[in-house]
PDB file of C-alpha atoms in Angstrom:
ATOM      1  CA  UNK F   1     -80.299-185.669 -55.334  1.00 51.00           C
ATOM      2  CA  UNK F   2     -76.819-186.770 -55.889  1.00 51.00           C
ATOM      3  CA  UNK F   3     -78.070-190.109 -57.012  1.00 55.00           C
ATOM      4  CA  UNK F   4     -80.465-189.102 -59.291  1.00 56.00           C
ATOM      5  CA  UNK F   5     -77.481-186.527 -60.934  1.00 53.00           C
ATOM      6  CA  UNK F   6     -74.961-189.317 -61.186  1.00 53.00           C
ATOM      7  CA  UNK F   7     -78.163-191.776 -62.897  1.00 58.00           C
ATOM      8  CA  UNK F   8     -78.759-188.330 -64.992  1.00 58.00           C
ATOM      9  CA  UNK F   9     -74.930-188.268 -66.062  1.00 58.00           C
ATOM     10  CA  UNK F  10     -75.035-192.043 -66.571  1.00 60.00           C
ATOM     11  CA  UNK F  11     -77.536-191.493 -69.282  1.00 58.00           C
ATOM     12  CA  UNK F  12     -75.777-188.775 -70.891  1.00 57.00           C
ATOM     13  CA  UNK F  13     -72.359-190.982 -71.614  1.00 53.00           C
ATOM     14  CA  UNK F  14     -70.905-192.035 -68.155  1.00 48.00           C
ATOM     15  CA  UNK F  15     -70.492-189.066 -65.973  1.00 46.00           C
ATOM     16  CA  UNK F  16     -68.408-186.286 -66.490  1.00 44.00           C
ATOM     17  CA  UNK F  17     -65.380-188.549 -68.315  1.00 44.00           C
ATOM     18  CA  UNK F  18     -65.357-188.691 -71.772  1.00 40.00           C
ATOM     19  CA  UNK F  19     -67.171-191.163 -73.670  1.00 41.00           C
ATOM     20  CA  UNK F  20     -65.360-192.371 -76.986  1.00 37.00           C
ATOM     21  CA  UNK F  21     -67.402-191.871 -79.821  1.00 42.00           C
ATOM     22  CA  UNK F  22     -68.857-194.838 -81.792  1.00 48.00           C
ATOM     23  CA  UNK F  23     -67.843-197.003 -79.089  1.00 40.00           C
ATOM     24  CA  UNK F  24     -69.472-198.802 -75.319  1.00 48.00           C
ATOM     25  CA  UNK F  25     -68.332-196.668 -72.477  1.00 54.00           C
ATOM     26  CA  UNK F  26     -67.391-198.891 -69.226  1.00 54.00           C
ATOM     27  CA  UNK F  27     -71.166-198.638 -68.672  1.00 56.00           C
ATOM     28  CA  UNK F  28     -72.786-200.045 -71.270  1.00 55.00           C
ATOM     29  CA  UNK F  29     -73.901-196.576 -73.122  1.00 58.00           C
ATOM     30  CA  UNK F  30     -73.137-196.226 -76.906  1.00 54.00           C
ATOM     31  CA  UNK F  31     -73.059-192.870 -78.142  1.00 66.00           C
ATOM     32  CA  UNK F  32     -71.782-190.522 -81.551  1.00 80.00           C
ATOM     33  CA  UNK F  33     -70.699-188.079 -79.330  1.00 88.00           C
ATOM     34  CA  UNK F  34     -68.499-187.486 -76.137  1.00 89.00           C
ATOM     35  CA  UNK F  35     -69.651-185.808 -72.675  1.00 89.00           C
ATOM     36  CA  UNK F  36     -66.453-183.272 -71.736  1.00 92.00           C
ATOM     37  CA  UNK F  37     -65.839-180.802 -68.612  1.00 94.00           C
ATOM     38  CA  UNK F  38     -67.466-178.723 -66.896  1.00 96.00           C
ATOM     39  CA  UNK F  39     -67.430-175.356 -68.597  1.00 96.00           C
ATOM     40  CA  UNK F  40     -69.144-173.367 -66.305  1.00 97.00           C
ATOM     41  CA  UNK F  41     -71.555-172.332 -63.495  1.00 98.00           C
ATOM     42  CA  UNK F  42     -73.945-170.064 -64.078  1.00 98.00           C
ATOM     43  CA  UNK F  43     -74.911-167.252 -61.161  1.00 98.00           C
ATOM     44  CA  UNK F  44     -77.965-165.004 -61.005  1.00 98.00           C
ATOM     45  CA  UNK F  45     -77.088-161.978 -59.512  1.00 98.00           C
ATOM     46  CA  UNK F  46     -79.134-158.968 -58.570  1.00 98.00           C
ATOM     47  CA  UNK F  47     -76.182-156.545 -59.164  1.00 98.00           C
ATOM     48  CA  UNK F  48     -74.114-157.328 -61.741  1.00 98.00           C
ATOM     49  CA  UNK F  49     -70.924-154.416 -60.900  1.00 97.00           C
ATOM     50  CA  UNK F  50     -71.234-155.318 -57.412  1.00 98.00           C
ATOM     51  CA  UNK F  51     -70.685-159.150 -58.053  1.00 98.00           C
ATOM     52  CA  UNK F  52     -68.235-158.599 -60.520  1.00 98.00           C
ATOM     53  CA  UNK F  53     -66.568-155.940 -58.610  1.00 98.00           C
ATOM     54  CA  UNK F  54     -66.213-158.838 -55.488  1.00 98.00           C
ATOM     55  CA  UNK F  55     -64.523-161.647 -57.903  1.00 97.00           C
ATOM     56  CA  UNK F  56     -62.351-159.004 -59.328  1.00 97.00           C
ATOM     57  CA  UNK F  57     -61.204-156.381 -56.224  1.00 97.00           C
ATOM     58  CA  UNK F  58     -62.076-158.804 -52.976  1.00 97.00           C
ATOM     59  CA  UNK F  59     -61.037-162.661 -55.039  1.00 96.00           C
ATOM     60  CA  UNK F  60     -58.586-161.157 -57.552  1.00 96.00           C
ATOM     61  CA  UNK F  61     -60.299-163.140 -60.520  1.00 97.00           C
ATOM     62  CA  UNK F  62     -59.893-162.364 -63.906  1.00 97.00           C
ATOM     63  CA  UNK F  63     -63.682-160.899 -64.968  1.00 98.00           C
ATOM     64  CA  UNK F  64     -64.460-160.459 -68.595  1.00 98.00           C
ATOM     65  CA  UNK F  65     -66.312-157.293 -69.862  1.00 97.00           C
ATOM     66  CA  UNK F  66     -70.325-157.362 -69.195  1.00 98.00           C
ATOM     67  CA  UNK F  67     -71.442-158.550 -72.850  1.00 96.00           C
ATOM     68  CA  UNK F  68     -75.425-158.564 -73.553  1.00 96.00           C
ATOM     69  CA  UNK F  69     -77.728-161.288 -74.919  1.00 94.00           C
ATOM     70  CA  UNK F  70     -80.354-159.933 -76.064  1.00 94.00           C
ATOM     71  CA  UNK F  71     -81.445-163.127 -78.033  1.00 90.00           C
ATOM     72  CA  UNK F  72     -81.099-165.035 -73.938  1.00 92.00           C
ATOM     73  CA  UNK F  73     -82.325-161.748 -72.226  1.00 95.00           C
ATOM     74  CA  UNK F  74     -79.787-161.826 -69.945  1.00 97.00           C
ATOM     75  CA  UNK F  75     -76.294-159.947 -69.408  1.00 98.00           C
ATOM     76  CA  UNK F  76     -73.182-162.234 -68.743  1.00 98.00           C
ATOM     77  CA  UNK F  77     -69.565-161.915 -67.224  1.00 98.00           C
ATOM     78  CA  UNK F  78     -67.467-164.764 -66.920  1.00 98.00           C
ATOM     79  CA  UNK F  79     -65.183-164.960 -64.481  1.00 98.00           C
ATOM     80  CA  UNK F  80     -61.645-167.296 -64.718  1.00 96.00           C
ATOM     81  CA  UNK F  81     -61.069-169.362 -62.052  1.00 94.00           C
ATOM     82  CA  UNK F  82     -58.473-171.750 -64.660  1.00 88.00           C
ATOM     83  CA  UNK F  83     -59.895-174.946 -64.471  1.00 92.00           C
ATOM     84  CA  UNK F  84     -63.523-173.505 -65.514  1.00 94.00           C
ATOM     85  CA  UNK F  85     -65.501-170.525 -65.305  1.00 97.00           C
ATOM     86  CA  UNK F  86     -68.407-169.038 -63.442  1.00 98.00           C
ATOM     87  CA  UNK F  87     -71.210-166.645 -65.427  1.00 98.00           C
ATOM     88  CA  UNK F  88     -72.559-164.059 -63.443  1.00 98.00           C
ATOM     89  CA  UNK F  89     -76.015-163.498 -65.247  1.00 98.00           C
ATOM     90  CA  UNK F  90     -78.234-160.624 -64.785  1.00 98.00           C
ATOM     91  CA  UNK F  91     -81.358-159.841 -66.719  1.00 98.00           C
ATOM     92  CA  UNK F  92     -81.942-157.747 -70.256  1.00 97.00           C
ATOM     93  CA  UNK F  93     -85.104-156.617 -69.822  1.00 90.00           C
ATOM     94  CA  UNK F  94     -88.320-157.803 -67.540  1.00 87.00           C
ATOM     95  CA  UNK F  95     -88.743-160.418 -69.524  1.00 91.00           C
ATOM     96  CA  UNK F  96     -85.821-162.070 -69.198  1.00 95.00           C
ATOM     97  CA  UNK F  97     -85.862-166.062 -67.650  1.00 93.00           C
ATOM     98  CA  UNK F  98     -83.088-164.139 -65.412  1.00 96.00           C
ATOM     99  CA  UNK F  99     -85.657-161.834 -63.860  1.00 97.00           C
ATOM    100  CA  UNK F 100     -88.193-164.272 -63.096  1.00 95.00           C
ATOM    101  CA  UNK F 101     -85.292-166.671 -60.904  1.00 96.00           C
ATOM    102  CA  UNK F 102     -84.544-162.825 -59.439  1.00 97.00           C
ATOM    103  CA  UNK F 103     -88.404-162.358 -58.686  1.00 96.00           C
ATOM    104  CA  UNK F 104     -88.087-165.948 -56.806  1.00 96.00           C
ATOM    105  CA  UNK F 105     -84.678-165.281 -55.154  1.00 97.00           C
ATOM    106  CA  UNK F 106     -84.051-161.619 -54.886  1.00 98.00           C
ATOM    107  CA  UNK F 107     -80.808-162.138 -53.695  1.00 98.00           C
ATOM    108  CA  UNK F 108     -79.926-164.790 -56.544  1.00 98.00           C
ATOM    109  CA  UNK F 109     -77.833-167.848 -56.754  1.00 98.00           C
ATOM    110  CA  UNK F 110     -76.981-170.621 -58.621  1.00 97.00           C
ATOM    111  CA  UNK F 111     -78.874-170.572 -62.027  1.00 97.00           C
ATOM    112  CA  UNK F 112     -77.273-173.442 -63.765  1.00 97.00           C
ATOM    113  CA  UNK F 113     -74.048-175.763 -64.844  1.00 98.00           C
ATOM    114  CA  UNK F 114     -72.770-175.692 -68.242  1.00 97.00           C
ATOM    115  CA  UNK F 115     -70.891-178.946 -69.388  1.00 97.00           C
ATOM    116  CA  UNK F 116     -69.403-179.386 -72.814  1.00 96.00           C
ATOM    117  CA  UNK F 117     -70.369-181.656 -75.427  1.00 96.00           C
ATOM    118  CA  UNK F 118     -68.880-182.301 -78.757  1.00 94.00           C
ATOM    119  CA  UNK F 119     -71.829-182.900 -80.992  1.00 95.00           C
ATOM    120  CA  UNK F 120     -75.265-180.903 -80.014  1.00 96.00           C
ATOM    121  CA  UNK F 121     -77.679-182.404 -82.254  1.00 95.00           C
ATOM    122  CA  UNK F 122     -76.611-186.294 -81.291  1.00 94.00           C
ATOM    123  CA  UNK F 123     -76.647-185.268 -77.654  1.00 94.00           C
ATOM    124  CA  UNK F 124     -80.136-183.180 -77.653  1.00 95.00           C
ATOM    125  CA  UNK F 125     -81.120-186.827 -79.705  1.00 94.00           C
ATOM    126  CA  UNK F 126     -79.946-188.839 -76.849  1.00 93.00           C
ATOM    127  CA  UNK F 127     -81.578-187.454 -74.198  1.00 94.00           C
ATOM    128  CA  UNK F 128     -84.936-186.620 -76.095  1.00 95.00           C
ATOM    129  CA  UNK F 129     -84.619-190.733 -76.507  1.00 93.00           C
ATOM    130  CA  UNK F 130     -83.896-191.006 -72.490  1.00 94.00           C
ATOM    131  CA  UNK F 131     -87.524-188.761 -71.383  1.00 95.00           C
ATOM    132  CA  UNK F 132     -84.976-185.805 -70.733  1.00 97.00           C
ATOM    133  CA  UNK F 133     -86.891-182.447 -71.819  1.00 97.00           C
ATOM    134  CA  UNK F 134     -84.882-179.954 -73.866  1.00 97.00           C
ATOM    135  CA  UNK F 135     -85.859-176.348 -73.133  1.00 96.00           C
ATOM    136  CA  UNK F 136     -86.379-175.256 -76.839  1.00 93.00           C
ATOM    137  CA  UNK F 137     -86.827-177.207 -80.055  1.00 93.00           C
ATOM    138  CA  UNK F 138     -83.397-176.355 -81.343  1.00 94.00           C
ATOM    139  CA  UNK F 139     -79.774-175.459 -79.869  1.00 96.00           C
ATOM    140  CA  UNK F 140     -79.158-171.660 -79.935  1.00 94.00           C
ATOM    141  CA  UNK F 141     -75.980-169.822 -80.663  1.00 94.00           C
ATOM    142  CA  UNK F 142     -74.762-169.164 -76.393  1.00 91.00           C
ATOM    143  CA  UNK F 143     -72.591-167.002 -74.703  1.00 90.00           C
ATOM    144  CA  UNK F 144     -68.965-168.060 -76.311  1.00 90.00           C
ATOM    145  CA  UNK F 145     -70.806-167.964 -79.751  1.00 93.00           C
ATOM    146  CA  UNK F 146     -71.226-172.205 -79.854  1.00 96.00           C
ATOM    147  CA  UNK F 147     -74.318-173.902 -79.975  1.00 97.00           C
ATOM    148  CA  UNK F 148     -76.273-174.334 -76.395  1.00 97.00           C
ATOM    149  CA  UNK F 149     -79.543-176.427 -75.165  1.00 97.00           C
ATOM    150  CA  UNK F 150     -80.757-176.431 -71.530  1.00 97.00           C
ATOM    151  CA  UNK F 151     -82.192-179.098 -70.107  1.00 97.00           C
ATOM    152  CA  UNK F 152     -85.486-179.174 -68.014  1.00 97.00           C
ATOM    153  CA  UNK F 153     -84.727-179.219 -64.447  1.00 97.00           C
ATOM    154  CA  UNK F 154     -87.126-181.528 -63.095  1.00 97.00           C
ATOM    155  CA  UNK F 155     -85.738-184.543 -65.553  1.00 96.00           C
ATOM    156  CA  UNK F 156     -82.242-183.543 -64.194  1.00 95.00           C
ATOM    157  CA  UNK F 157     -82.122-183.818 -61.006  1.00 95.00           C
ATOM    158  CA  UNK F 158     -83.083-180.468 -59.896  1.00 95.00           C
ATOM    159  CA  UNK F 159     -80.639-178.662 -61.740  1.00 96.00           C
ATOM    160  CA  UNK F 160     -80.501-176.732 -65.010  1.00 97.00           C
ATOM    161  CA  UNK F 161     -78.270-178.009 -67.055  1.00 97.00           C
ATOM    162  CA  UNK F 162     -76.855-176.195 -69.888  1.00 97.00           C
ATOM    163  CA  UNK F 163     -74.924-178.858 -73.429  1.00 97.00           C
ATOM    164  CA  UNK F 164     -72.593-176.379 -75.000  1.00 97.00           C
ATOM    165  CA  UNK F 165     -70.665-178.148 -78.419  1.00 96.00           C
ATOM    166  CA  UNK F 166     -67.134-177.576 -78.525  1.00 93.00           C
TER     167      UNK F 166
END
C-alpha cells in the first residue's frame, strides 16, 4: 500500500513537497499548480461530544465548536494539534456518506486525509488525465469555506483523499 501511495503522490506533483508551478519537479512531472501539506485527517466517530470531549479534557487539544454541513451531511470539529489538524466527522442525517462508513464500522475510524493544493481545477485536471476518479463533477465549497474534491479510494491507494485549494 505504501508503494502504490507514494506512485499516487508521484502523479499528483512529487509527494507531499511542493512542486513549483510552470516548472519540472525533480521527477519529471510538469504541473500549473503546487501539491502543499497535509491539512488534515479526517475521523468518523460514532459520538461526536465524547470524542471531542477526549482530545479536549483527556489530550488537552484545542477543539473547535461542532459546525454542521448540511450541503456534506456530516458534522465536523477540528481539533489543533499545530502542525495540522484532525476532523472528527459525524453524520447530518441518515443519509449522510458519514453514516454509511458508521453502518460499516460502528465504532469509526479513519475516514480520510486532506492535503492542500493551490489551484483545484488544474489539480482535479491532472488527475482526471492520470485515470484518478474524482468523487463529484465539480469541487465544492468544504469545511474552512475553500474549494474541496475527494478522490476515489480505489485509484488512491486505499485511501480517501480529500484536494482542498489554499
Amino acid at each position: 500500500m505504501a508503494a502504490s501511495m507514494a506512485k499516487f503522490l508521484q502523479k499528483l506533483g512529487g509527494g507531499l513537497g511542493l512542486v513549483t508551478r510552470r516548472y519540472q519537479s525533480n521527477n519529471g512531472v510538469s504541473n500549473l499548480w503546487k501539491l502543499g501539506k497535509l491539512n488534515h485527517v479526517a475521523i468518523a466517530v460514532p459520538d461526536l461530544e465524547k470524542a471531542a470531549s477526549m482530545y479536549r479534557d483527556v489530550l488537552g487539544a484545542t477543539v473547535s465548536e461542532t459546525v454542521p454541513l448540511p450541503d456534506h451531511g456530516v458534522y465536523t470539529i477540528f481539533i489543533e494539534l499545530g502542525n495540522t489538524k484532525l476532523e472528527l466527522l459525524h453524520p447530518l442525517g441518515d443519509d449522510s456518506p458519514i453514516q454509511g462508513f458508521l453502518d460499516k464500522k460502528p465504532e469509526g475510524g479513519m475516514h480520510h486525509i486532506c492535503i492542500e493544493v493551490d489551484n483545484i481545477e488544474e489539480a482535479v485536471k491532472t488527475v482526471k488525465e492520470n485515470n484518478i476518479r474524482p468523487l463529484g463533477k465539480k469541487p465544492r465549497i468544504g469545511a474552512h469555506g475553500k474549494p474541496v474534491m475527494f478522490l476515489h479510494p480505489k485509484d488512491c491507494g486505499g485511501v480517501l483523499i480529500e484536494l482542498e485549494e489554499q
